[in-house]
Amino acid sequence: MTHHLSALAALLLLASTTAFAPPAHAFQRSAFYLGFGLLSENSIGKITNTIDGKPSVLGTSSYPLFLKYDWEFGRDSYVSPSLAYTLVPRKAQGEAADITTWHLSLPYGSNMGRGGWDWSFGPGILSRSSKGKGGTVQLNNGSGMSTFGLPDRSVETKTLTLTGGVGYSKKAHRVSFDLITEGLASSRRSFNLFLAYGYNLRD
């Protein structure tokens, strides 16, 4: 949890360093952002990472590369294809597998005046690829220790998402916060939080 909070603090620090630049539109025509983010899956009290079993706000975290392109759709309106991809897979519970995640979204958004803020909303696809390491592991079975086999194959799942969020830009810097919802119409829906920093390579 400590290193997750450290990454979150680093992103917030990047946001604060842009506060002294002059205001500008958040979305910009043909802007291309490259950066990184903090993706917290199954957030908002859905899972627990603690011994006492209490759910936490931050879920399972990874740190994907982030790409975004602003395509002007109309007057002060934009469609912004975005991709978040984990270059370094995260470890599954017990390090039984490596999990690679990517999220491709196609949100529509607009600037909120000239204060540097914007909003966006749209569909996407979230993919999780789990690559098993094989072998065995010793686990507690309730009365002692037992040996269990680990999968040695790869499994990929894809789900449709609905993403809504806000962003704040100053000069070439942009910080955004998104809520990614999986299974919106299902009773098993889950929520993911994504905080990202991007630098406009075309500024």
PDB file of C-alpha atoms in Angstrom:
ATOM      1  CA  MET A   1       0.000   0.000   0.000  1.00  0.00           C
ATOM      2  CA  THR A   2       2.879   2.376   0.807  1.00  0.00           C
ATOM      3  CA  HIS A   3       4.329   2.333  -2.693  1.00  0.00           C
ATOM      4  CA  HIS A   4       0.840   2.805  -4.197  1.00  0.00           C
ATOM      5  CA  LEU A   5       0.394   5.965  -2.111  1.00  0.00           C
ATOM      6  CA  SER A   6       3.890   7.139  -3.084  1.00  0.00           C
ATOM      7  CA  ALA A   7       2.997   6.833  -6.775  1.00  0.00           C
ATOM      8  CA  LEU A   8      -0.249   8.707  -6.151  1.00  0.00           C
ATOM      9  CA  ALA A   9       1.646  11.461  -4.333  1.00  0.00           C
ATOM     10  CA  ALA A  10       4.107  11.763  -7.224  1.00  0.00           C
ATOM     11  CA  LEU A  11       1.279  12.278  -9.719  1.00  0.00           C
ATOM     12  CA  LEU A  12      -0.348  14.889  -7.506  1.00  0.00           C
ATOM     13  CA  LEU A  13       3.005  16.671  -7.208  1.00  0.00           C
ATOM     14  CA  LEU A  14       3.244  16.840 -10.991  1.00  0.00           C
ATOM     15  CA  ALA A  15      -0.217  18.378 -11.050  1.00  0.00           C
ATOM     16  CA  SER A  16       0.748  21.032  -8.511  1.00  0.00           C
ATOM     17  CA  THR A  17       3.871  22.077 -10.442  1.00  0.00           C
ATOM     18  CA  THR A  18       1.699  23.192 -13.381  1.00  0.00           C
ATOM     19  CA  ALA A  19      -0.438  25.536 -11.290  1.00  0.00           C
ATOM     20  CA  PHE A  20       1.752  28.589 -11.947  1.00  0.00           C
ATOM     21  CA  ALA A  21       1.485  28.507 -15.731  1.00  0.00           C
ATOM     22  CA  PRO A  22      -1.038  30.740 -17.561  1.00  0.00           C
ATOM     23  CA  PRO A  23      -4.520  29.230 -18.192  1.00  0.00           C
ATOM     24  CA  ALA A  24      -5.240  27.504 -21.493  1.00  0.00           C
ATOM     25  CA  HIS A  25      -7.749  25.165 -23.072  1.00  0.00           C
ATOM     26  CA  ALA A  26      -7.478  21.622 -21.752  1.00  0.00           C
ATOM     27  CA  PHE A  27      -8.279  19.827 -25.014  1.00  0.00           C
ATOM     28  CA  GLN A  28      -6.080  21.038 -27.871  1.00  0.00           C
ATOM     29  CA  ARG A  29      -6.334  20.275 -31.568  1.00  0.00           C
ATOM     30  CA  SER A  30      -4.088  17.342 -32.567  1.00  0.00           C
ATOM     31  CA  ALA A  31      -2.458  17.192 -29.130  1.00  0.00           C
ATOM     32  CA  PHE A  32      -0.577  13.939 -28.524  1.00  0.00           C
ATOM     33  CA  TYR A  33       0.128  13.044 -24.904  1.00  0.00           C
ATOM     34  CA  LEU A  34       2.669  10.551 -23.615  1.00  0.00           C
ATOM     35  CA  GLY A  35       2.854   9.756 -19.919  1.00  0.00           C
ATOM     36  CA  PHE A  36       2.140   7.244 -17.187  1.00  0.00           C
ATOM     37  CA  GLY A  37      -0.580   6.500 -14.675  1.00  0.00           C
ATOM     38  CA  LEU A  38      -1.793   4.666 -11.612  1.00  0.00           C
ATOM     39  CA  LEU A  39      -4.538   2.121 -12.360  1.00  0.00           C
ATOM     40  CA  SER A  40      -6.359   0.819  -9.286  1.00  0.00           C
ATOM     41  CA  GLU A  41      -8.589  -2.133 -10.216  1.00  0.00           C
ATOM     42  CA  ASN A  42     -11.703  -3.231  -8.287  1.00  0.00           C
ATOM     43  CA  SER A  43     -11.610  -0.054  -6.250  1.00  0.00           C
ATOM     44  CA  ILE A  44     -14.031   1.629  -3.857  1.00  0.00           C
ATOM     45  CA  GLY A  45     -14.269  -1.030  -1.162  1.00  0.00           C
ATOM     46  CA  LYS A  46     -14.643  -4.071  -3.432  1.00  0.00           C
ATOM     47  CA  ILE A  47     -11.557  -6.008  -2.320  1.00  0.00           C
ATOM     48  CA  THR A  48      -9.159  -6.229   0.587  1.00  0.00           C
ATOM     49  CA  ASN A  49      -5.396  -6.432   0.835  1.00  0.00           C
ATOM     50  CA  THR A  50      -5.242  -6.450   4.638  1.00  0.00           C
ATOM     51  CA  ILE A  51      -5.076  -9.214   7.240  1.00  0.00           C
ATOM     52  CA  ASP A  52      -8.201  -8.025   9.059  1.00  0.00           C
ATOM     53  CA  GLY A  53     -10.254  -8.316   5.860  1.00  0.00           C
ATOM     54  CA  LYS A  54     -11.359  -4.684   5.722  1.00  0.00           C
ATOM     55  CA  PRO A  55     -11.924  -3.430   2.164  1.00  0.00           C
ATOM     56  CA  SER A  56      -9.761  -0.562   0.949  1.00  0.00           C
ATOM     57  CA  VAL A  57     -10.415   2.354  -1.398  1.00  0.00           C
ATOM     58  CA  LEU A  58      -7.417   1.479  -3.549  1.00  0.00           C
ATOM     59  CA  GLY A  59      -7.608  -1.950  -5.151  1.00  0.00           C
ATOM     60  CA  THR A  60      -4.952  -3.904  -7.028  1.00  0.00           C
ATOM     61  CA  SER A  61      -2.609  -1.327  -8.537  1.00  0.00           C
ATOM     62  CA  SER A  62      -0.429  -1.212 -11.641  1.00  0.00           C
ATOM     63  CA  TYR A  63       1.439   1.567 -13.445  1.00  0.00           C
ATOM     64  CA  PRO A  64       0.682   1.681 -17.174  1.00  0.00           C
ATOM     65  CA  LEU A  65       2.157   3.735 -19.974  1.00  0.00           C
ATOM     66  CA  PHE A  66      -0.424   6.293 -21.136  1.00  0.00           C
ATOM     67  CA  LEU A  67      -1.096   7.616 -24.667  1.00  0.00           C
ATOM     68  CA  LYS A  68      -3.813  10.068 -25.740  1.00  0.00           C
ATOM     69  CA  TYR A  69      -4.617  11.943 -28.946  1.00  0.00           C
ATOM     70  CA  ASP A  70      -7.077  14.852 -29.217  1.00  0.00           C
ATOM     71  CA  TRP A  71      -9.082  14.916 -32.441  1.00  0.00           C
ATOM     72  CA  GLU A  72     -11.244  18.010 -32.860  1.00  0.00           C
ATOM     73  CA  PHE A  73     -14.819  16.917 -33.484  1.00  0.00           C
ATOM     74  CA  GLY A  74     -16.573  20.294 -33.443  1.00  0.00           C
ATOM     75  CA  ARG A  75     -16.394  23.698 -31.852  1.00  0.00           C
ATOM     76  CA  ASP A  76     -14.551  23.084 -28.574  1.00  0.00           C
ATOM     77  CA  SER A  77     -15.506  19.380 -28.694  1.00  0.00           C
ATOM     78  CA  TYR A  78     -13.130  16.465 -29.080  1.00  0.00           C
ATOM     79  CA  VAL A  79     -12.867  12.712 -29.492  1.00  0.00           C
ATOM     80  CA  SER A  80      -9.738  11.501 -27.721  1.00  0.00           C
ATOM     81  CA  PRO A  81      -8.606   7.900 -28.325  1.00  0.00           C
ATOM     82  CA  SER A  82      -6.594   6.796 -25.277  1.00  0.00           C
ATOM     83  CA  LEU A  83      -4.500   3.753 -24.444  1.00  0.00           C
ATOM     84  CA  ALA A  84      -3.113   2.630 -21.097  1.00  0.00           C
ATOM     85  CA  TYR A  85      -0.754  -0.368 -21.234  1.00  0.00           C
ATOM     86  CA  THR A  86       1.265  -2.019 -18.472  1.00  0.00           C
ATOM     87  CA  LEU A  87       4.771  -2.550 -19.851  1.00  0.00           C
ATOM     88  CA  VAL A  88       5.772  -4.336 -16.634  1.00  0.00           C
ATOM     89  CA  PRO A  89       3.220  -7.032 -15.643  1.00  0.00           C
ATOM     90  CA  ARG A  90       2.007  -7.097 -12.058  1.00  0.00           C
ATOM     91  CA  LYS A  91       2.208 -10.218  -9.943  1.00  0.00           C
ATOM     92  CA  ALA A  92      -0.946 -12.155  -9.089  1.00  0.00           C
ATOM     93  CA  GLN A  93      -1.645 -13.185  -5.502  1.00  0.00           C
ATOM     94  CA  GLY A  94       1.105 -15.568  -4.409  1.00  0.00           C
ATOM     95  CA  GLU A  95       3.078 -14.645  -7.547  1.00  0.00           C
ATOM     96  CA  ALA A  96       1.357 -17.522  -9.339  1.00  0.00           C
ATOM     97  CA  ALA A  97       1.038 -15.544 -12.586  1.00  0.00           C
ATOM     98  CA  ASP A  98       2.036 -12.351 -14.370  1.00  0.00           C
ATOM     99  CA  ILE A  99      -0.882 -10.102 -15.336  1.00  0.00           C
ATOM    100  CA  THR A 100      -0.693  -7.598 -18.197  1.00  0.00           C
ATOM    101  CA  THR A 101      -3.473  -5.025 -18.527  1.00  0.00           C
ATOM    102  CA  TRP A 102      -4.443  -2.608 -21.265  1.00  0.00           C
ATOM    103  CA  HIS A 103      -7.400  -0.256 -21.609  1.00  0.00           C
ATOM    104  CA  LEU A 104      -8.429   1.292 -24.919  1.00  0.00           C
ATOM    105  CA  SER A 105     -11.074   4.013 -24.710  1.00  0.00           C
ATOM    106  CA  LEU A 106     -12.775   6.383 -27.139  1.00  0.00           C
ATOM    107  CA  PRO A 107     -14.246   9.197 -25.041  1.00  0.00           C
ATOM    108  CA  TYR A 108     -16.000  12.335 -26.210  1.00  0.00           C
ATOM    109  CA  GLY A 109     -15.116  15.461 -24.275  1.00  0.00           C
ATOM    110  CA  SER A 110     -15.190  19.226 -24.098  1.00  0.00           C
ATOM    111  CA  ASN A 111     -13.343  22.080 -22.446  1.00  0.00           C
ATOM    112  CA  MET A 112     -14.906  23.778 -19.451  1.00  0.00           C
ATOM    113  CA  GLY A 113     -14.142  27.401 -20.295  1.00  0.00           C
ATOM    114  CA  ARG A 114     -10.545  28.617 -20.383  1.00  0.00           C
ATOM    115  CA  GLY A 115      -9.575  27.574 -16.867  1.00  0.00           C
ATOM    116  CA  GLY A 116      -7.672  24.499 -18.040  1.00  0.00           C
ATOM    117  CA  TRP A 117     -10.350  21.955 -17.068  1.00  0.00           C
ATOM    118  CA  ASP A 118     -12.098  19.434 -19.313  1.00  0.00           C
ATOM    119  CA  TRP A 119     -14.540  16.549 -19.000  1.00  0.00           C
ATOM    120  CA  SER A 120     -14.818  13.337 -21.020  1.00  0.00           C
ATOM    121  CA  PHE A 121     -17.142  10.349 -21.241  1.00  0.00           C
ATOM    122  CA  GLY A 122     -17.201   7.286 -23.458  1.00  0.00           C
ATOM    123  CA  PRO A 123     -16.860   3.530 -24.092  1.00  0.00           C
ATOM    124  CA  GLY A 124     -13.793   1.354 -23.988  1.00  0.00           C
ATOM    125  CA  ILE A 125     -12.333  -2.151 -23.768  1.00  0.00           C
ATOM    126  CA  LEU A 126     -10.325  -3.458 -20.817  1.00  0.00           C
ATOM    127  CA  SER A 127      -8.108  -6.503 -21.347  1.00  0.00           C
ATOM    128  CA  ARG A 128      -6.350  -8.617 -18.724  1.00  0.00           C
ATOM    129  CA  SER A 129      -3.872 -11.289 -19.803  1.00  0.00           C
ATOM    130  CA  SER A 130      -2.728 -13.742 -17.131  1.00  0.00           C
ATOM    131  CA  LYS A 131       0.340 -15.888 -17.829  1.00  0.00           C
ATOM    132  CA  GLY A 132       0.755 -18.779 -15.399  1.00  0.00           C
ATOM    133  CA  LYS A 133       4.203 -19.859 -14.235  1.00  0.00           C
ATOM    134  CA  GLY A 134       3.364 -23.498 -13.559  1.00  0.00           C
ATOM    135  CA  GLY A 135       4.914 -25.536 -10.770  1.00  0.00           C
ATOM    136  CA  THR A 136       3.470 -26.015  -7.287  1.00  0.00           C
ATOM    137  CA  VAL A 137       2.825 -23.977  -4.162  1.00  0.00           C
ATOM    138  CA  GLN A 138       2.350 -24.855  -0.486  1.00  0.00           C
ATOM    139  CA  LEU A 139      -0.883 -23.453   0.985  1.00  0.00           C
ATOM    140  CA  ASN A 140      -2.751 -23.814   4.252  1.00  0.00           C
ATOM    141  CA  ASN A 141      -5.783 -26.108   3.869  1.00  0.00           C
ATOM    142  CA  GLY A 142      -7.290 -25.331   7.276  1.00  0.00           C
ATOM    143  CA  SER A 143      -5.645 -28.138   9.218  1.00  0.00           C
ATOM    144  CA  GLY A 144      -2.168 -28.146   7.729  1.00  0.00           C
ATOM    145  CA  MET A 145      -0.218 -27.504   4.540  1.00  0.00           C
ATOM    146  CA  SER A 146      -1.037 -28.983   1.141  1.00  0.00           C
ATOM    147  CA  THR A 147       0.635 -28.836  -2.247  1.00  0.00           C
ATOM    148  CA  PHE A 148      -1.381 -27.260  -5.058  1.00  0.00           C
ATOM    149  CA  GLY A 149      -0.571 -27.095  -8.759  1.00  0.00           C
ATOM    150  CA  LEU A 150      -0.255 -23.731 -10.506  1.00  0.00           C
ATOM    151  CA  PRO A 151      -1.542 -23.085 -14.049  1.00  0.00           C
ATOM    152  CA  ASP A 152       1.080 -22.886 -16.793  1.00  0.00           C
ATOM    153  CA  ARG A 153      -1.038 -21.392 -19.559  1.00  0.00           C
ATOM    154  CA  SER A 154      -2.122 -17.906 -20.601  1.00  0.00           C
ATOM    155  CA  VAL A 155      -5.685 -16.643 -20.283  1.00  0.00           C
ATOM    156  CA  GLU A 156      -7.007 -13.338 -21.621  1.00  0.00           C
ATOM    157  CA  THR A 157     -10.314 -11.691 -20.743  1.00  0.00           C
ATOM    158  CA  LYS A 158     -11.861  -8.593 -22.295  1.00  0.00           C
ATOM    159  CA  THR A 159     -14.719  -6.507 -20.910  1.00  0.00           C
ATOM    160  CA  LEU A 160     -16.589  -3.464 -22.161  1.00  0.00           C
ATOM    161  CA  THR A 161     -16.168  -0.349 -20.058  1.00  0.00           C
ATOM    162  CA  LEU A 162     -17.715   3.053 -19.605  1.00  0.00           C
ATOM    163  CA  THR A 163     -15.271   5.769 -18.604  1.00  0.00           C
ATOM    164  CA  GLY A 164     -15.982   9.222 -17.238  1.00  0.00           C
ATOM    165  CA  GLY A 165     -13.517  11.720 -15.882  1.00  0.00           C
ATOM    166  CA  VAL A 166     -12.004  15.169 -15.671  1.00  0.00           C
ATOM    167  CA  GLY A 167      -8.636  16.572 -16.672  1.00  0.00           C
ATOM    168  CA  TYR A 168      -6.581  19.661 -15.934  1.00  0.00           C
ATOM    169  CA  SER A 169      -3.973  21.127 -18.297  1.00  0.00           C
ATOM    170  CA  LYS A 170      -1.286  23.781 -18.078  1.00  0.00           C
ATOM    171  CA  LYS A 171       0.929  24.392 -21.078  1.00  0.00           C
ATOM    172  CA  ALA A 172       2.158  20.941 -22.203  1.00  0.00           C
ATOM    173  CA  HIS A 173       1.235  19.170 -18.958  1.00  0.00           C
ATOM    174  CA  ARG A 174      -2.021  17.346 -18.256  1.00  0.00           C
ATOM    175  CA  VAL A 175      -3.297  15.445 -15.227  1.00  0.00           C
ATOM    176  CA  SER A 176      -6.521  13.428 -15.439  1.00  0.00           C
ATOM    177  CA  PHE A 177      -8.721  11.381 -13.128  1.00  0.00           C
ATOM    178  CA  ASP A 178     -11.088   8.745 -14.553  1.00  0.00           C
ATOM    179  CA  LEU A 179     -13.612   6.273 -13.177  1.00  0.00           C
ATOM    180  CA  ILE A 180     -13.689   3.121 -15.320  1.00  0.00           C
ATOM    181  CA  THR A 181     -16.835   1.026 -14.859  1.00  0.00           C
ATOM    182  CA  GLU A 182     -16.975  -2.636 -15.913  1.00  0.00           C
ATOM    183  CA  GLY A 183     -20.256  -4.531 -16.300  1.00  0.00           C
ATOM    184  CA  LEU A 184     -22.432  -1.438 -15.950  1.00  0.00           C
ATOM    185  CA  ALA A 185     -25.697  -3.388 -16.360  1.00  0.00           C
ATOM    186  CA  SER A 186     -24.558  -6.299 -14.188  1.00  0.00           C
ATOM    187  CA  SER A 187     -24.947  -6.873 -10.462  1.00  0.00           C
ATOM    188  CA  ARG A 188     -21.247  -7.805 -10.502  1.00  0.00           C
ATOM    189  CA  ARG A 189     -20.128  -4.444 -11.857  1.00  0.00           C
ATOM    190  CA  SER A 190     -16.743  -3.213 -10.698  1.00  0.00           C
ATOM    191  CA  PHE A 191     -15.007   0.144 -10.605  1.00  0.00           C
ATOM    192  CA  ASN A 192     -11.448   1.076 -11.470  1.00  0.00           C
ATOM    193  CA  LEU A 193      -9.706   4.369 -10.745  1.00  0.00           C
ATOM    194  CA  PHE A 194      -7.151   5.790 -13.178  1.00  0.00           C
ATOM    195  CA  LEU A 195      -4.958   8.781 -12.374  1.00  0.00           C
ATOM    196  CA  ALA A 196      -2.637   9.812 -15.196  1.00  0.00           C
ATOM    197  CA  TYR A 197      -0.044  12.406 -16.135  1.00  0.00           C
ATOM    198  CA  GLY A 198       0.678  13.215 -19.772  1.00  0.00           C
ATOM    199  CA  TYR A 199       3.038  15.535 -21.652  1.00  0.00           C
ATOM    200  CA  ASN A 200       1.924  17.014 -24.981  1.00  0.00           C
ATOM    201  CA  LEU A 201       4.659  16.118 -27.477  1.00  0.00           C
ATOM    202  CA  ARG A 202       3.227  18.611 -29.980  1.00  0.00           C
ATOM    203  CA  ASP A 203       3.254  21.639 -27.695  1.00  0.00           C
TER     204      ASP A 203
END
